[in-house]
Coordinates of C-alpha atoms in Angstrom, one line a residue:
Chain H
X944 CA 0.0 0.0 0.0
X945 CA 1.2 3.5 -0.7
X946 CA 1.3 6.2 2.2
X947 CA 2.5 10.1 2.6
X948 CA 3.4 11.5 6.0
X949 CA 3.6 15.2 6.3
X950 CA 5.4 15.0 9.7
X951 CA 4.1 18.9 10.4
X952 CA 1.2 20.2 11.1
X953 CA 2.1 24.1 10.4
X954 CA 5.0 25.7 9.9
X955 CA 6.3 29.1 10.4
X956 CA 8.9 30.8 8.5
X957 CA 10.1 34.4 8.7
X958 CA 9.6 36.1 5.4
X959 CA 13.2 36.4 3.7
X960 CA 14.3 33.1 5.4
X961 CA 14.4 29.4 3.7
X962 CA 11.5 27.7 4.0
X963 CA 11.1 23.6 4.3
X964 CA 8.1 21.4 3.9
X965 CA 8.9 17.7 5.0
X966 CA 7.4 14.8 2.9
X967 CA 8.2 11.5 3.7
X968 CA 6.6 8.8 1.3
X969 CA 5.9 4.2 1.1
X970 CA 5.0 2.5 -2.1
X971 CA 6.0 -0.8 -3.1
X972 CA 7.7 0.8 -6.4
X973 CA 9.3 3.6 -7.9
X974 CA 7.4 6.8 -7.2
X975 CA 5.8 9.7 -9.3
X976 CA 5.6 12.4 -6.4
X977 CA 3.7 15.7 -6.6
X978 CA 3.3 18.9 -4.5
X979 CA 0.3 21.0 -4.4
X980 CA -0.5 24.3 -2.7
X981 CA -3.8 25.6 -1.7
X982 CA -4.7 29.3 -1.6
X983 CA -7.6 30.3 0.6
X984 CA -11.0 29.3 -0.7
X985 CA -9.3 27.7 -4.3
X986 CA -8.6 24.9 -5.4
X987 CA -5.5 22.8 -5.3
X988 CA -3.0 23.8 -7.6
X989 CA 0.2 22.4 -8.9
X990 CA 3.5 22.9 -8.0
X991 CA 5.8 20.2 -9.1
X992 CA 6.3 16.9 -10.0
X993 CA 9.6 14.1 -9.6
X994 CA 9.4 11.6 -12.0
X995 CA 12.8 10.6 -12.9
X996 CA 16.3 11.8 -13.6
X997 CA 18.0 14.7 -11.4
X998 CA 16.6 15.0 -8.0
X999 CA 15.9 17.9 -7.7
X1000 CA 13.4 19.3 -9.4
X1001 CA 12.3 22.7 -9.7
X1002 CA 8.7 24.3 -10.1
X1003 CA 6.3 27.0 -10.0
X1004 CA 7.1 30.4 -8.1
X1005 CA 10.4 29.3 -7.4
X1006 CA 10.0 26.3 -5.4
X1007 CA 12.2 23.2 -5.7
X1008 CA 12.0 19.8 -4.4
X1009 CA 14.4 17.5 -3.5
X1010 CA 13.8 13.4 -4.2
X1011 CA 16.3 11.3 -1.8
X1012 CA 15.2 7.7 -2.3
X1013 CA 17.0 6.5 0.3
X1014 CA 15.2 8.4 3.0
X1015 CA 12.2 8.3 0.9
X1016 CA 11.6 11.8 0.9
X1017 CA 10.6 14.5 -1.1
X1018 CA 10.9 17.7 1.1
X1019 CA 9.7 21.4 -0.5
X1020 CA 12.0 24.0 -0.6
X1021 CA 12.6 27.7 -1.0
X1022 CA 15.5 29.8 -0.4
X1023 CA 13.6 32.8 0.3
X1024 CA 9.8 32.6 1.6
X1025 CA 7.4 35.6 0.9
X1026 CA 4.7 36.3 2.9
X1027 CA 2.2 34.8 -0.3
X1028 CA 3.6 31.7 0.1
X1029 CA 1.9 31.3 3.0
X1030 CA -0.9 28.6 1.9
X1031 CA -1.7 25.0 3.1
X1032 CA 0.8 22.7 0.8
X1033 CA 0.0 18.5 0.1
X1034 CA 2.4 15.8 -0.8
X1035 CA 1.2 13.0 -2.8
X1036 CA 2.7 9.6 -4.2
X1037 CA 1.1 7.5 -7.0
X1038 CA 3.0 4.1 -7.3
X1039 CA 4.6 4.1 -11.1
X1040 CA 3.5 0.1 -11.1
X1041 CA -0.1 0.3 -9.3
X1042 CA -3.7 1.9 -10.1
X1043 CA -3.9 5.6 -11.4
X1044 CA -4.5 6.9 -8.0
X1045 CA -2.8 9.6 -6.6
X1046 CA -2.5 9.2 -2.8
X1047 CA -2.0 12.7 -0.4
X1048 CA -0.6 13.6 2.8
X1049 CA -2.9 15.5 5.5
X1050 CA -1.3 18.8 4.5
X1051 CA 0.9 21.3 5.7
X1052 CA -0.2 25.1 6.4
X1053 CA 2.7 27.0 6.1
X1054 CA 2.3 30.5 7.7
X1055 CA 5.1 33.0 6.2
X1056 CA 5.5 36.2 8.7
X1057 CA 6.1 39.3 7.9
Chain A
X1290 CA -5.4 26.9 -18.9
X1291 CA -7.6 23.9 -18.0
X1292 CA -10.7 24.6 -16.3
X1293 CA -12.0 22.7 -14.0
X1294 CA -15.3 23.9 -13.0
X1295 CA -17.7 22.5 -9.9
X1296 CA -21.0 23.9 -10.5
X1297 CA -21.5 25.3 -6.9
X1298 CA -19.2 26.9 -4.3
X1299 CA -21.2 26.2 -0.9
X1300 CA -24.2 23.8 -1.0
X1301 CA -26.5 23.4 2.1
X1302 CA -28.8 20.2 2.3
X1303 CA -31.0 18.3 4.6
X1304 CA -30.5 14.5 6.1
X1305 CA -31.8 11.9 3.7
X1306 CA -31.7 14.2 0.5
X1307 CA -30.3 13.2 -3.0
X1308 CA -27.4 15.7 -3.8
X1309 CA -25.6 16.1 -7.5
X1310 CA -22.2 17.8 -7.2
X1311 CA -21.5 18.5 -10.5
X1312 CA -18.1 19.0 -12.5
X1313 CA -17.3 19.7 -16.0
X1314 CA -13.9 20.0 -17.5
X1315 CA -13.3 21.9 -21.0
X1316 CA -9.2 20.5 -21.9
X1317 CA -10.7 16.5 -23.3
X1318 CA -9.4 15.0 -20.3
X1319 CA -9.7 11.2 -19.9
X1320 CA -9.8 11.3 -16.6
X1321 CA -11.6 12.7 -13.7
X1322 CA -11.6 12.2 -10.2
X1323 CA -14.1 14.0 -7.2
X1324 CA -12.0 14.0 -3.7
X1325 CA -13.2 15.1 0.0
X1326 CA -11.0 17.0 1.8
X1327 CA -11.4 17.2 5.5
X1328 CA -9.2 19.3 8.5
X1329 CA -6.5 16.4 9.5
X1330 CA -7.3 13.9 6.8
X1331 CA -5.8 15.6 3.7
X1332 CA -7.3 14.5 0.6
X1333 CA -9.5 10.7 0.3
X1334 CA -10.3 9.8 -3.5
X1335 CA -13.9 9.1 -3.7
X1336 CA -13.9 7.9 -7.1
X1337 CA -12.7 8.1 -10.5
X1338 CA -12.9 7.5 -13.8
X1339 CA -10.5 6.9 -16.9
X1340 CA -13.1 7.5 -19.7
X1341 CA -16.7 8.0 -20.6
X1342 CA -19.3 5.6 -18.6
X1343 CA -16.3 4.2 -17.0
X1344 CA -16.0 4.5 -13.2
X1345 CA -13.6 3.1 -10.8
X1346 CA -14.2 2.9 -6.5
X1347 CA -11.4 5.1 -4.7
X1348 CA -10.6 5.0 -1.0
X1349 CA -13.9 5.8 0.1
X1350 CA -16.8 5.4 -1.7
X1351 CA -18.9 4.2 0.7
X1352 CA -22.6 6.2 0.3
X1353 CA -21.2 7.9 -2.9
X1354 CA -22.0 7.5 -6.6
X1355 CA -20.8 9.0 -10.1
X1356 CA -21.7 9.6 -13.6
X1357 CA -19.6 9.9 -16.6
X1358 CA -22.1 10.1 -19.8
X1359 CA -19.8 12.7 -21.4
X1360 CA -16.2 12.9 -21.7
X1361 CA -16.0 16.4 -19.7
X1362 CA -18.6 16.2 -17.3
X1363 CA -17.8 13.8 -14.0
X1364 CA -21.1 13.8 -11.3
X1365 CA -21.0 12.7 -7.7
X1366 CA -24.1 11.4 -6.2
X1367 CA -25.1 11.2 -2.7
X1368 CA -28.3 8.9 -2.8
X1369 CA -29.1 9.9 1.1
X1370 CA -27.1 12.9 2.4
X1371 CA -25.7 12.2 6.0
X1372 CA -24.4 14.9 8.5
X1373 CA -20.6 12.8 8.2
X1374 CA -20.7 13.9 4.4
X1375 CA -20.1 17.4 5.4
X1376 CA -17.1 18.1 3.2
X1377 CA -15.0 19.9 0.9
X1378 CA -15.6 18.3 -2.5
X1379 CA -12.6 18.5 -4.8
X1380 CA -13.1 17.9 -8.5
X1381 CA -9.8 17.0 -10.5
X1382 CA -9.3 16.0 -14.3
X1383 CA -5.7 15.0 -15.8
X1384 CA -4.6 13.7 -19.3
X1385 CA -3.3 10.2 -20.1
X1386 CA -3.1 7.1 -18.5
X1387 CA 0.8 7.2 -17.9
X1388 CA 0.5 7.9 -14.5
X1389 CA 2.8 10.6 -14.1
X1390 CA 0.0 13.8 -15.1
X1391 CA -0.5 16.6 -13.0
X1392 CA -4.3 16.9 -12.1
X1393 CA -6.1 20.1 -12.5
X1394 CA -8.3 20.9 -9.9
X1395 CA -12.3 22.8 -9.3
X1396 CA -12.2 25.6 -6.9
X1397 CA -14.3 22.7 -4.7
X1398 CA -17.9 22.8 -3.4
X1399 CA -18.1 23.1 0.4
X1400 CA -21.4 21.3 1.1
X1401 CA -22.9 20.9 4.5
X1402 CA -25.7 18.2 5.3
X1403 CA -28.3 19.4 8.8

């Protein structure tokens, strides 16, 4: 069975400082693994995506992920937070082998202050 | 862009009622997927569905169903609204069936069940 665990609840960040959001993942195969963020009252939207190759992938509004297989994790970073990154953020694992379903961590509200 | 549009933003409803959540997609996606996401739980997938009158059971589909009669439109069904269906409902479509798509999200339907 595939699993997420986003470890944190909330986290705060200082605006200016580096941001992390921790992602730790199961499946039985090789992983696709996705980050979403969630502005108030919207819709999930997508970030980024690892699904082979260089681990460390880079997305949307300067965000960047890094894949380490032997942890299996798949933490969110960002050099620099801004105070609109603050937003409730989900992990998710689909198992390259298994069924077409995309499986997603509890979330993560990360509060950037000013 | 893809839009992904859920054809009502807050939805109130009585015990026992039949409710249609409705979502239609305008980018020919093949698939389509309707979500609940609840404080603590992250995202469940309700159901889904890989093409037209095609419909696969998710993680919960217990007192849920769908319909798919046209490629871009994906219904959810409760046949007897209950007070633990009070949810967000989270509409997704993606392209492809290589399992590494990004999905494209509704801006949800918060519906409440008295």
């Amino acid at each position: 069975a595939q699993s997420v665990a986003q470890p944190e609840d909330q986290v705060n960040v200082a605006e200016g400082n580096p941001l992390t959001v921790k992602c730790t993942y199961s499946v039985s195969g090789n992983p696709y693994l996705f980050w979403y963020v969630q502005y108030p009252n919207r819709g999930l939207q997508f970030l980024l995506k690892y699904i082979t190759g260089d681990n460390l992938v880079k997305g949307s509004y300067g965000f960047e992920a890094e894949f380490n297989k032997s942890q299996t994790s798949f933490h969110l970073k960002k050099p620099s937070a801004l105070v609109s990154d603050s937003a409730l953020y989900f992990c998710a694992v689909r198992d390259m082998t298994g069924a077409n379903n995309l499986f997603f961590g509890t979330g993560t509200r990360l509060t950037v202050i000013p | 862009d893809v839009k992904v549009t859920q054809s009502s933003r807050y939805l109130v409803k009585r015990t026992g009622e039949k409710v249609f959540l409705e979502c239609v997609q305008d980018m020919d996606h093949e698939n389509m997927f309707w979500y609940r996401q609840d404080p603590g739980l992250g995202l469940r997938l309700i159901y889904f569905s890989y093409d037209v009158k095609m419909k696969e059971k998710g993680d919960i589909p217990e007192g849920y169903s769908v319909s798919r009669e046209k490629k871009e439109r994906f219904s959810l069904i409760l046949e007897s609204a209950s007070t633990n269906q009070t949810s967000m409902y989270l509409c997704a479509s993606s392209r492809g069936h290589q399992g590494n798509e990004k999905l494209f999200f509704g801006s949800g339907t918060q519906l409440s069940v008295l």
